[in-house]
Short mmCIF file of C-alpha atoms in Angstrom, two decimals:
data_model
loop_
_atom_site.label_atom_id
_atom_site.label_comp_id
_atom_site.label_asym_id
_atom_site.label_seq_id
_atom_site.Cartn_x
_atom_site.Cartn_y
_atom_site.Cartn_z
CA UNK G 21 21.08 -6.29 -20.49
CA UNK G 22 17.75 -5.19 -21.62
CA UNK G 23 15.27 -6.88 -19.62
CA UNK G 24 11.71 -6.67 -21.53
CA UNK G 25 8.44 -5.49 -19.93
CA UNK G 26 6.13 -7.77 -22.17
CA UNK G 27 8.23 -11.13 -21.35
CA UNK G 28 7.65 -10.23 -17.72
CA UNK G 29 4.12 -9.99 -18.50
CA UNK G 30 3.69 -13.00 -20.10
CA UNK G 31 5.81 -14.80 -16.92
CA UNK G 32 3.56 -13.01 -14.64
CA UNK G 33 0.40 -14.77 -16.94
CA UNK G 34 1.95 -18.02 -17.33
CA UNK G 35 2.29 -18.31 -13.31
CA UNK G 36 -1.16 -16.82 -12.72
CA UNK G 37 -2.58 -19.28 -15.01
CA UNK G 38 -0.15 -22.50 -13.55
CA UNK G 39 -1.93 -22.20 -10.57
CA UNK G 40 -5.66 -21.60 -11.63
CA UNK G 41 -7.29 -24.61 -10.00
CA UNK G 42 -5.85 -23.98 -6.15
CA UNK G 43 -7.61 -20.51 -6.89
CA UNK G 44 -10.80 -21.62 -7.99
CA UNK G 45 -11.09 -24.35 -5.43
CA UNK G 46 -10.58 -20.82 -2.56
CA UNK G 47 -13.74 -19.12 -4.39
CA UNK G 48 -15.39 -22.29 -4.31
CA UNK G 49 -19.08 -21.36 -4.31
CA UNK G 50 -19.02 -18.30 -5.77
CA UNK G 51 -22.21 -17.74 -7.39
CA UNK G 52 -20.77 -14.81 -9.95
CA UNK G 53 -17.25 -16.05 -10.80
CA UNK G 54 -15.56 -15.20 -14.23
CA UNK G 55 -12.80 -13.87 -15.65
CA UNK G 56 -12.15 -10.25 -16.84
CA UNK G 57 -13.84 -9.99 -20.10
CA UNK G 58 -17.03 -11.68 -18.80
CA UNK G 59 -19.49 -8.72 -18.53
CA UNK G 60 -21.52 -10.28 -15.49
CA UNK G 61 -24.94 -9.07 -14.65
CA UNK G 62 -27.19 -7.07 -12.24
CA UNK G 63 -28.80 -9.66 -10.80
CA UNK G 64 -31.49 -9.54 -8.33
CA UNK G 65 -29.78 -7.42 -5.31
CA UNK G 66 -30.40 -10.56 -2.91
CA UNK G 67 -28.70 -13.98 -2.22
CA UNK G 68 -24.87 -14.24 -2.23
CA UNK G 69 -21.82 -12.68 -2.97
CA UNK G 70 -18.17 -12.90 -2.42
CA UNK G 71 -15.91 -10.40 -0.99
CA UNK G 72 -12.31 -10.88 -1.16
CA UNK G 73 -10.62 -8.79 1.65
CA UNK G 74 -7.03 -7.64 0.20
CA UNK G 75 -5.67 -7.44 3.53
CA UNK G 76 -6.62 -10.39 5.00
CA UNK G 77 -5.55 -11.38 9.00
CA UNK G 78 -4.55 -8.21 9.14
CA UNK G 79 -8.47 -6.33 8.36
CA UNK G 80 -10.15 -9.64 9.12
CA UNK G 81 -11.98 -8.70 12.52
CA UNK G 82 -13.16 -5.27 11.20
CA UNK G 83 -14.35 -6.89 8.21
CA UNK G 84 -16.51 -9.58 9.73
CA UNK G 85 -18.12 -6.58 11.73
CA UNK G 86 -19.02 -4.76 8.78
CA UNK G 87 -20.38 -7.28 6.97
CA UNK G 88 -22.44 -8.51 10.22
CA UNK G 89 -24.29 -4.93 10.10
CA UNK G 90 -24.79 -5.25 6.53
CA UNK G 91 -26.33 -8.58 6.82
CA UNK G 92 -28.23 -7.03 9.58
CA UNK G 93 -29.62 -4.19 7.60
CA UNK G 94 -29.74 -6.18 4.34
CA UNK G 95 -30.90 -9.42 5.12
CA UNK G 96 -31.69 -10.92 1.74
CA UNK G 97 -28.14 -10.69 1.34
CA UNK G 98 -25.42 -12.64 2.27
CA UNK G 99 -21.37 -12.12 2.29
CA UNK G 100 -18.94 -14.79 1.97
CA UNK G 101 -15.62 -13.20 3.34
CA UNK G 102 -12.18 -14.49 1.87
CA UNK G 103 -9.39 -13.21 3.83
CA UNK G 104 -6.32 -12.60 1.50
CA UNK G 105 -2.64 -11.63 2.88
CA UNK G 106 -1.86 -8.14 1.26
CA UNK G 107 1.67 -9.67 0.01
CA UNK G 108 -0.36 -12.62 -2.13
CA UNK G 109 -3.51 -10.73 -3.16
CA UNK G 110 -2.48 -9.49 -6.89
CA UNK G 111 -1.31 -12.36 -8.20
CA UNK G 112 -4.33 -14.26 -6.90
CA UNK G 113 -6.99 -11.83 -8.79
CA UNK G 114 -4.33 -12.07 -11.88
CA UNK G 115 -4.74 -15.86 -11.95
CA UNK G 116 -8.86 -15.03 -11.30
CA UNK G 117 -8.87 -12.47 -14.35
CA UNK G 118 -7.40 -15.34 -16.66
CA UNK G 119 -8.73 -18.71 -15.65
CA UNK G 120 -12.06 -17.75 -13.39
CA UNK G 121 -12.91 -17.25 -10.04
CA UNK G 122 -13.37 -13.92 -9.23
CA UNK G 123 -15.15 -12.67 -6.38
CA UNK G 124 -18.11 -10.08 -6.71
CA UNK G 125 -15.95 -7.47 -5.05
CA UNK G 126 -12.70 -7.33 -3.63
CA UNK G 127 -10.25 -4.85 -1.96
CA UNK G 128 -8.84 -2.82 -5.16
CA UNK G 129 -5.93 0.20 -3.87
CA UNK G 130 -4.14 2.54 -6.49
CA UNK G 131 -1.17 0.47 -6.88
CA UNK G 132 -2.83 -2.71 -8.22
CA UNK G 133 -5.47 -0.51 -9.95
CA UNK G 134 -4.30 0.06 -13.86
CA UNK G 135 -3.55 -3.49 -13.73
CA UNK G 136 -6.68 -5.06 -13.43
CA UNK G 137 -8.95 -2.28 -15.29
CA UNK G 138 -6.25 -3.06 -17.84
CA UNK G 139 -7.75 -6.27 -18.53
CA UNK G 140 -11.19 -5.57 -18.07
CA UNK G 141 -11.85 -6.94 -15.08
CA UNK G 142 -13.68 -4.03 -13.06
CA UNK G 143 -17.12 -2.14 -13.79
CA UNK G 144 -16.78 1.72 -13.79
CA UNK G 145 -18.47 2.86 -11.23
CA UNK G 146 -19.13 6.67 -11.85
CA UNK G 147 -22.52 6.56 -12.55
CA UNK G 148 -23.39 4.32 -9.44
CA UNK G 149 -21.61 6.70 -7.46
CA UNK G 150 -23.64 10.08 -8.88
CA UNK G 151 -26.61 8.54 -8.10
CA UNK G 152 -26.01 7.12 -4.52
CA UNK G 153 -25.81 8.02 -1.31
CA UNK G 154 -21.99 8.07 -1.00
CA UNK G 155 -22.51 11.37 -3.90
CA UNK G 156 -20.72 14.23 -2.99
CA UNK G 157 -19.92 12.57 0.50
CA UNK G 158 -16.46 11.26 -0.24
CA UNK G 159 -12.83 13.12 -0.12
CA UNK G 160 -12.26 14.22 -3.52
CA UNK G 161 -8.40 14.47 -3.49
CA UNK G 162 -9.01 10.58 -3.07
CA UNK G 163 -11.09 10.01 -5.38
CA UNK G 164 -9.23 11.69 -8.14
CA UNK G 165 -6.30 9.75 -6.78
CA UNK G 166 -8.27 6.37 -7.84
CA UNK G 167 -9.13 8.16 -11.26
CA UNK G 168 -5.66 8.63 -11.98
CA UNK G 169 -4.34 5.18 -11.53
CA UNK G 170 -6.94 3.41 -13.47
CA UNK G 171 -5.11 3.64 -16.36
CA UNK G 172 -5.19 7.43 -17.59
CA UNK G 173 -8.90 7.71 -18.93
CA UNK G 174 -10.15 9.09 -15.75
CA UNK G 175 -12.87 6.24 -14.84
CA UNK G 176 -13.37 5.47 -11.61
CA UNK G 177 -12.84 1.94 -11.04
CA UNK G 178 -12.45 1.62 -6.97
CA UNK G 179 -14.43 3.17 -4.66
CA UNK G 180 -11.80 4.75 -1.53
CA UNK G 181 -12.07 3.61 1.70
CA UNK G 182 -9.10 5.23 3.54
CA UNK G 183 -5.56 7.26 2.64
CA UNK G 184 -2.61 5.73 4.10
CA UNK G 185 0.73 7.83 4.76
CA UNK G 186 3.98 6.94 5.41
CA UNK G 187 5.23 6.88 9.42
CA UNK G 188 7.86 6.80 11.32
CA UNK G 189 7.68 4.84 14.50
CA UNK G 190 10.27 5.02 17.04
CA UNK G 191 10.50 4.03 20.96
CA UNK G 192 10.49 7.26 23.03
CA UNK G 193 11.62 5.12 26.17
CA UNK G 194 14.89 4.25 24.28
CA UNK G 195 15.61 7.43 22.59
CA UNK G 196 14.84 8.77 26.29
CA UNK G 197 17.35 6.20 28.42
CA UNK G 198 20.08 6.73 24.95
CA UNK G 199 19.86 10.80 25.26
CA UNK G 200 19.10 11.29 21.84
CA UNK G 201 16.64 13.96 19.95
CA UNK G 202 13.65 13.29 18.54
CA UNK G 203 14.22 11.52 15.09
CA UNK G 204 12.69 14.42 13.13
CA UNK G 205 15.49 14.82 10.12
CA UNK G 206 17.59 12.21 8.21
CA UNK G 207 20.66 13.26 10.43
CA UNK G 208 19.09 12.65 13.15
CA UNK G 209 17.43 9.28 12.30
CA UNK G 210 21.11 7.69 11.39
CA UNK G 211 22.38 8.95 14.34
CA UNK G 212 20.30 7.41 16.35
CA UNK G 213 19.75 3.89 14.52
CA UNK G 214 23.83 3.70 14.86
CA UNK G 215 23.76 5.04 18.93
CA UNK G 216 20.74 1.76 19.59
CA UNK G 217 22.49 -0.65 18.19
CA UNK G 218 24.16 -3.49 20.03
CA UNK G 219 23.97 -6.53 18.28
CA UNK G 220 25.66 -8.71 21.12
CA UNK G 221 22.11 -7.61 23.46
CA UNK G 222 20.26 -8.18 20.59
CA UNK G 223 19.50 -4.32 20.16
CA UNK G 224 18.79 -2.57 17.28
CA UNK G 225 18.22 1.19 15.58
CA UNK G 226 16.12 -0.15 13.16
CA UNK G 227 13.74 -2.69 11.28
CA UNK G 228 14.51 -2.48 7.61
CA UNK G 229 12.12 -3.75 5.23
CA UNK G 230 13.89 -7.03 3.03
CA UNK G 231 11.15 -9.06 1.85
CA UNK G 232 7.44 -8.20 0.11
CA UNK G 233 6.76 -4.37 -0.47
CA UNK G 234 10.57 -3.64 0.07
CA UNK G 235 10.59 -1.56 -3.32
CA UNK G 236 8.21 1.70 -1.91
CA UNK G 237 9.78 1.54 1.86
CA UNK G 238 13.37 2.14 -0.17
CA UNK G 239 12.20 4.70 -2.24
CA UNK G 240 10.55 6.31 -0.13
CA UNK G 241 13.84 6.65 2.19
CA UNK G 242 15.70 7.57 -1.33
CA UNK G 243 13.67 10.64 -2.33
CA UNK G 244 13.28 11.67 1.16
CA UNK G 245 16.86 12.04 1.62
CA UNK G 246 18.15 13.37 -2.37
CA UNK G 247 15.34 15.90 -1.87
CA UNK G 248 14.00 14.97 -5.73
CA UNK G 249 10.28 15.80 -6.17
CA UNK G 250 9.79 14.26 -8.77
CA UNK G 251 9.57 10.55 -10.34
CA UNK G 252 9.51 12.32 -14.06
CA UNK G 253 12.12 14.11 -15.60
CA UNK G 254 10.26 14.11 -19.02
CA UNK G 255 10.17 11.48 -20.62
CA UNK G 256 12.49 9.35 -18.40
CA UNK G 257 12.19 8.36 -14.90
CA UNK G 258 14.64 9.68 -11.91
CA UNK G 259 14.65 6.67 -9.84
CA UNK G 260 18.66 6.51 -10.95
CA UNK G 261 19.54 10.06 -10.75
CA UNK G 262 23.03 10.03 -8.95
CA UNK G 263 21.23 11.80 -5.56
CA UNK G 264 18.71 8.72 -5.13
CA UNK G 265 21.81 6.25 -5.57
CA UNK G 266 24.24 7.85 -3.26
CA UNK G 267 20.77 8.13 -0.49
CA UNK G 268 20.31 4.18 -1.11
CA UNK G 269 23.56 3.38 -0.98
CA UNK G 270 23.34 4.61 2.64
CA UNK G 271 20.04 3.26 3.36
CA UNK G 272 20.60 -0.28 1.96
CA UNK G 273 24.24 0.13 4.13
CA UNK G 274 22.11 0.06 7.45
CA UNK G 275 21.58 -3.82 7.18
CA UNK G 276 22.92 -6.29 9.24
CA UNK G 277 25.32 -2.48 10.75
CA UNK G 278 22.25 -1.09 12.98
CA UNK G 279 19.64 -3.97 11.87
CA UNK G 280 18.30 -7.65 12.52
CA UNK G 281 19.71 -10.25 9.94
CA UNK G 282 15.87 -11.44 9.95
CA UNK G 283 15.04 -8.28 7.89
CA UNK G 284 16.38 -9.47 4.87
CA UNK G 285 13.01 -11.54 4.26
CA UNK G 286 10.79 -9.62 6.50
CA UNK G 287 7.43 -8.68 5.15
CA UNK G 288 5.81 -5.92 6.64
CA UNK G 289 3.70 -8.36 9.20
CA UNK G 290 6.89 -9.84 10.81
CA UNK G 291 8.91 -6.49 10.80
CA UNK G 292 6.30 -4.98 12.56
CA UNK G 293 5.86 -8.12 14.93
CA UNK G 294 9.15 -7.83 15.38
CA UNK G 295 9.33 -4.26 16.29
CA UNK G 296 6.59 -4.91 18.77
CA UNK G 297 8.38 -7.81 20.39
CA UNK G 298 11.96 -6.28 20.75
CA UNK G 299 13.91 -3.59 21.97
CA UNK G 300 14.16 -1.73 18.19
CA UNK G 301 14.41 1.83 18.48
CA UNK G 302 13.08 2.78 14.74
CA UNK G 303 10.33 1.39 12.22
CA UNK G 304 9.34 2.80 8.77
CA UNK G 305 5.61 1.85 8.58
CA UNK G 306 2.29 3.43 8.10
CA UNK G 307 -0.40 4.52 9.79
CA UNK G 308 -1.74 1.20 9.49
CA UNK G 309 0.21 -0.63 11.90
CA UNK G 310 -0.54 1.87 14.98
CA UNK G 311 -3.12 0.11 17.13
CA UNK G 312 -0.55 -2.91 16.85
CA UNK G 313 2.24 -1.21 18.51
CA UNK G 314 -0.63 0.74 21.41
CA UNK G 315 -1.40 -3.12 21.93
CA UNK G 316 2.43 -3.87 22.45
CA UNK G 317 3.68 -0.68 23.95
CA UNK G 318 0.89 1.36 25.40
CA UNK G 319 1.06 4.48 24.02
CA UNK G 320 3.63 5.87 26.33
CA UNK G 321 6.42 4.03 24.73
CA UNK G 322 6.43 4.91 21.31
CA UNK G 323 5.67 7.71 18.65
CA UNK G 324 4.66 7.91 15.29
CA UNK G 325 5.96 10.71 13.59
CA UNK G 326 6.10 11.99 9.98
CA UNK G 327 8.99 11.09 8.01
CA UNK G 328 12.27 12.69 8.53
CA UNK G 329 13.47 15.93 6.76
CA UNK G 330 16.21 17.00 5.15
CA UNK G 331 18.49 19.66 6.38
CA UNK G 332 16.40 22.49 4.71
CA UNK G 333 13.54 21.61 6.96
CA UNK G 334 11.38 19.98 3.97
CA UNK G 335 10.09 16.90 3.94
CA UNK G 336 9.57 14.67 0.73
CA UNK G 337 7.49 11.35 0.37
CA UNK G 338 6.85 9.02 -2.17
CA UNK G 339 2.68 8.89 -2.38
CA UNK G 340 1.27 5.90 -0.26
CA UNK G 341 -1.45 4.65 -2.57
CA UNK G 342 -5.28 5.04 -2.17
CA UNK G 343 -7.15 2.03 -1.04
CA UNK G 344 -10.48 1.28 -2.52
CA UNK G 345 -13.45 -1.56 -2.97
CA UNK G 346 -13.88 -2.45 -6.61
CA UNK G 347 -16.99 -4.40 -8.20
CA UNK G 348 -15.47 -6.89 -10.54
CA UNK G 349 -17.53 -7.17 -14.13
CA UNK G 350 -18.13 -10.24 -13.60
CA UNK G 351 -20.44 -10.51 -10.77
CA UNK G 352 -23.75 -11.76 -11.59
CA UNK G 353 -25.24 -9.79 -8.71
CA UNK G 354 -24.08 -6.44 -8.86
CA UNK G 355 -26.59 -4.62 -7.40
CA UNK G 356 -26.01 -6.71 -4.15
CA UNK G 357 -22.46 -6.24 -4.81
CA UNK G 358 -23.16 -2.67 -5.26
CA UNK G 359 -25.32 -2.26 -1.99
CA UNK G 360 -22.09 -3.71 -0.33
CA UNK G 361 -20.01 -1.40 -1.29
CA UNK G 362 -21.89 1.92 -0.77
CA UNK G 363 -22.87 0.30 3.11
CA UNK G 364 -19.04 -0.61 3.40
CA UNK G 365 -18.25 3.21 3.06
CA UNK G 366 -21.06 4.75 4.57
CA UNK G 367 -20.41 7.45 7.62
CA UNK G 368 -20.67 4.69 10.68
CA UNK G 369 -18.54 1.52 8.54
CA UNK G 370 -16.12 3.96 7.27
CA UNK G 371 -14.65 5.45 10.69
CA UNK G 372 -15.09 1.76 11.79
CA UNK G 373 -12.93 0.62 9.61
CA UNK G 374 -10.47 3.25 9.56
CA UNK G 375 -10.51 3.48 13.70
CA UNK G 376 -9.23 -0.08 13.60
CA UNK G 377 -6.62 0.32 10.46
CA UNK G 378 -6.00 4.33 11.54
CA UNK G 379 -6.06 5.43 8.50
CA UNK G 380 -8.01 8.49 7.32
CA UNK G 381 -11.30 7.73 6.43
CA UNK G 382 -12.75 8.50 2.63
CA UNK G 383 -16.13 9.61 4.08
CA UNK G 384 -15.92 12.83 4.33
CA UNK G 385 -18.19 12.51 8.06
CA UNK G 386 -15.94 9.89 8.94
CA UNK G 387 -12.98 12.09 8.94
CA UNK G 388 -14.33 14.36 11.24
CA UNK G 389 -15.18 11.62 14.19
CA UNK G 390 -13.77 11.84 17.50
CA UNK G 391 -10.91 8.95 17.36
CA UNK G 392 -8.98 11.07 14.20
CA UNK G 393 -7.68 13.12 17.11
CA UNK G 394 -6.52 10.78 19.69
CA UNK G 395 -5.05 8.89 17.02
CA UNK G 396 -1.71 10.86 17.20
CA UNK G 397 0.00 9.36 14.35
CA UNK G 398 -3.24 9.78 11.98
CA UNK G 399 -3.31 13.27 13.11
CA UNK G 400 0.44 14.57 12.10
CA UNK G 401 -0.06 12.85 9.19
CA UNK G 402 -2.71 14.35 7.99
CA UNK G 403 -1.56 17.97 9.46
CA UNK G 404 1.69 17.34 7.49
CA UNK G 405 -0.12 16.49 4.44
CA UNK G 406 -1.61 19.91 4.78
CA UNK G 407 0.51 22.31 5.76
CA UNK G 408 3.06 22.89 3.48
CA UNK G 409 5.62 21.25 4.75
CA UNK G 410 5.52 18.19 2.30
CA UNK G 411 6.25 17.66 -1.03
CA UNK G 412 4.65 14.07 -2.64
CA UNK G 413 6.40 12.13 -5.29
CA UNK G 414 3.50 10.64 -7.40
CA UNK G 415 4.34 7.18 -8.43
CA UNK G 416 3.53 5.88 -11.55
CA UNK G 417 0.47 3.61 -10.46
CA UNK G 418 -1.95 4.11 -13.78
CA UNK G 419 1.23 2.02 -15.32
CA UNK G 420 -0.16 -1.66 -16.13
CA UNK G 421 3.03 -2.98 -14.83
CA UNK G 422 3.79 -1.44 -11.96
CA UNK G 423 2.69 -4.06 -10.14
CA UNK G 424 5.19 -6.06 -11.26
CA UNK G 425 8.11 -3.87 -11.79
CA UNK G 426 7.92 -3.00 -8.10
CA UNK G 427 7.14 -6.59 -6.75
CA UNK G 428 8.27 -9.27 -8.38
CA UNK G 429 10.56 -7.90 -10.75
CA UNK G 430 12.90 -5.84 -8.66
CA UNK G 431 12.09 -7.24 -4.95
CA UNK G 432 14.55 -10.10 -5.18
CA UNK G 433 17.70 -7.48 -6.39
CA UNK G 434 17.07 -4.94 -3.65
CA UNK G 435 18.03 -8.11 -1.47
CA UNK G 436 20.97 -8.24 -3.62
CA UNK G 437 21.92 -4.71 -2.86
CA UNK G 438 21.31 -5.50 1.11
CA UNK G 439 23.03 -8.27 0.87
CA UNK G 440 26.34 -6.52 -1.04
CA UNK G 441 25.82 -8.81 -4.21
CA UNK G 442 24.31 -5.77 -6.26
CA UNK G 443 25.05 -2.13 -6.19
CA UNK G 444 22.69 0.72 -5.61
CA UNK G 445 23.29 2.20 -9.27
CA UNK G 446 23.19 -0.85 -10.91
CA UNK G 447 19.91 -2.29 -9.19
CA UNK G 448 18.31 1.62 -9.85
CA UNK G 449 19.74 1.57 -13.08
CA UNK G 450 18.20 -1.87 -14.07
CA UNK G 451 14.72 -0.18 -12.27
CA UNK G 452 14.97 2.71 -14.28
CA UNK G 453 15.03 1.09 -17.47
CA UNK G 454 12.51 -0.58 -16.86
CA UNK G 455 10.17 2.04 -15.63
CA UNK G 456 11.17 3.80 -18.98
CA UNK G 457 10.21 1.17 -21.60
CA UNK G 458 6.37 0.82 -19.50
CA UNK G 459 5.83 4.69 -19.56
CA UNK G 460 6.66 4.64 -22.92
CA UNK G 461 4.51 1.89 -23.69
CA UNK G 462 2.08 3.27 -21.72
CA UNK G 463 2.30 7.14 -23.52
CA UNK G 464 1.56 5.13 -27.02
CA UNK G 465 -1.49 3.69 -25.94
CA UNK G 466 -2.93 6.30 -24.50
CA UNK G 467 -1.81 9.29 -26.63
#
């Protein structure tokens, strides 16, 4: 059965809009809420604003420090900091866009992007950028990355803060006592999730990710193991091409065989507690979850890797999206918004930031600090990123609903493939189709 991209858009509305007043009463006090098409104003670059954090408990600590040496070097200005859990953010700024409340500037990555400059809700930034001090200062590959996922007219609508990349975490100390090599291809990474596992001691190869954000951690595992390079094949997408079904056929098989029950519902904030609390051999993550496991393991206990290859020795990744700061149009005090902003990713608040999330830093200074280094995971990223040896599958962020294709649309069927209730060609086929209809919406629009 056909399922339609517009009557999921309309749900997705209708929801936002059903719960409105719990949302406004959060921003409570915000001096420059509105909703998308309200076209805000400069203001007078003091007083208040409001900063939504899009990955809140999680970024909250490193947050409050920033904005303490803003307030410090800005002092007619003051941030109110609302901490948002990265599962729940989207659908809260949805709800914002239609019914009010929006912050002055919030946490905006590639993957939500298209969807909000869709409906107006964020002020280009280009020209603030060309004439700041950030100009010329900030990795380019990332900002080009923002470009292309605000919706396909190249405006940048999200300043970057960091790159993320996709990691493989697994417990030396167990791989050690177990005899087993270094989980460095796909071979070798089943292998060892089946040679960890013993359910009756409550051991296990690997964490599998179930719940929120399931969709990118699956097909990321898919095109890593079919080899595919890319999500287009013209016009239509390859999410269902008979290698990606037959790899997450044997992916999706690994549940409940050489994983926890749990995972079936596991976000990516109890999957990695629960890595750090256990005795799990293996973790698909990203670089954002390293200082977690140093504070669980040490560092002598654990790795963080690049993912696996294939036999051929090449290694290919679906793209881990950009993440940004975005000034919403409505503000009324932009150019406090905007002072924000340009302090938040300066040199100094930028390698703060990305020391504590290990992620590699936008500012182009900031990326050559110290801490990139010892931060062994953020550096084999970011040399595998470089040297040839991977290939990136872009995904289709500029698409307004990708979003929802990839959350709520498809997140509660990949349980039904875990769980046996679905297959994996049925569940990609239903994906696919989906995917399809959007890009072709999206081609029309934009010529």
């Amino acid at each position: 059965m056909k399922i339609s991209i517009r009557r999921s858009r309309r749900a997705a509305v209708a929801v936002a809009l059903g719960s409105v007043l719990a949302l406004t009463a959060t921003a409570c006090g915000d001096d420059g809420s509105g909703t998308g098409g309200d076209k805000g104003d400069e203001g007078s670059g003091k007083g208040k604003i409001v900063f939504w954090d899009n990955n809140g408990g999680v970024r909250t600590d490193v947050w409050k420090e920033i904005i303490a040496d803003f307030e410090k070097a800005n002092p007619g200005i003051d941030v109110e900091y609302v901490g948002i859990a990265s599962t729940d953010y989207q659908s809260k700024v949805d709800t914002a866009i239609q019914g009010g409340g929006l912050p002055d500037v919030g946490g905006v990555g590639a993957a939500m992007l298209a969807g909000f400059s869709a409906q107006n809700a964020l002020d280009p930034l280009d020209d603030r950028l060309s004439k700041s001090s950030l100009s010329g200062k900030l990795n380019e590959d990332m900002v080009e990355s923002l470009k292309a996922a605000g919706g396909g007219d190249g405006t940048l609508y999200s300043i970057p803060t960091s790159a993320n990349n996709g990691v493989l975490y697994y417990r030396t100390d167990l791989f050690k006592a177990a005899g087993l090599d270094e989980p460095t291809t796909w071979d070798k990474f089943y292998t060892a999730a089946d040679k960890l596992t013993d359910a009756k001691k409550n051991e296990f190869g690997y964490t599998i990710r179930g719940g929120a954000g399931s969709i990118a951690q699956a097909l990321d595992a898919m095109y890593g193991q079919s080899g595919i390079t890319s999500f287009w094949n013209g016009d239509k997408t390859t999410v269902n091409d008979p290698k990606n079904v037959a790899a997450l056929e044997k992916y999706a098989a690994l549940f409940k065989k050489v994983t926890p029950s749990a995972d079936l519902n596991n976000d990516f904030t109890k999957m990695v507690a629960q890595w750090d609390s256990g005795t799990i051999g293996m973790l698909n993550h990203n670089l954002g979850s390293y200082q977690d496991h140093v504070k669980a393991f040490g560092v002598g206990k654990f790795r963080g890797i690049p993912q696996p290859t294939g036999a051929d020795g090449k290694r290919v990744q679906v793209s881990n999206p950009v993440d940004g700061i975005g000034l919403f149009k409505s503000s009324k005090n932009k150019e406090a918004a905007w002072k924000f902003i340009e302090f938040a990713v300066s040199h100094t608040e930028n390698s703060k930031f990305n020391e504590s999330a290990g992620q590699v830093p936008a500012n182009n200074e900031a990326a050559g600090d110290p801490w990139i280094s010892q931060a062994e995971p953020t550096k084999l990223a970011a040399a595998a990123l470089t040297d040839g040896s991977t290939t990136i599958v872009q995904l289709p962020y500029y698409l307004p609903d990708w979003g929802t294709i990839s959350k709520a649309d498809n997140e509660p069927n990949f349980q039904k493939v875990l769980l046996g209730k679905m297959s994996a060609k049925d569940f990609l086929d239903t994906l696919a189709e989906q995917l399809d209809e959007a890009q072709a919406e999206w081609k029309q629009q934009n010529g």
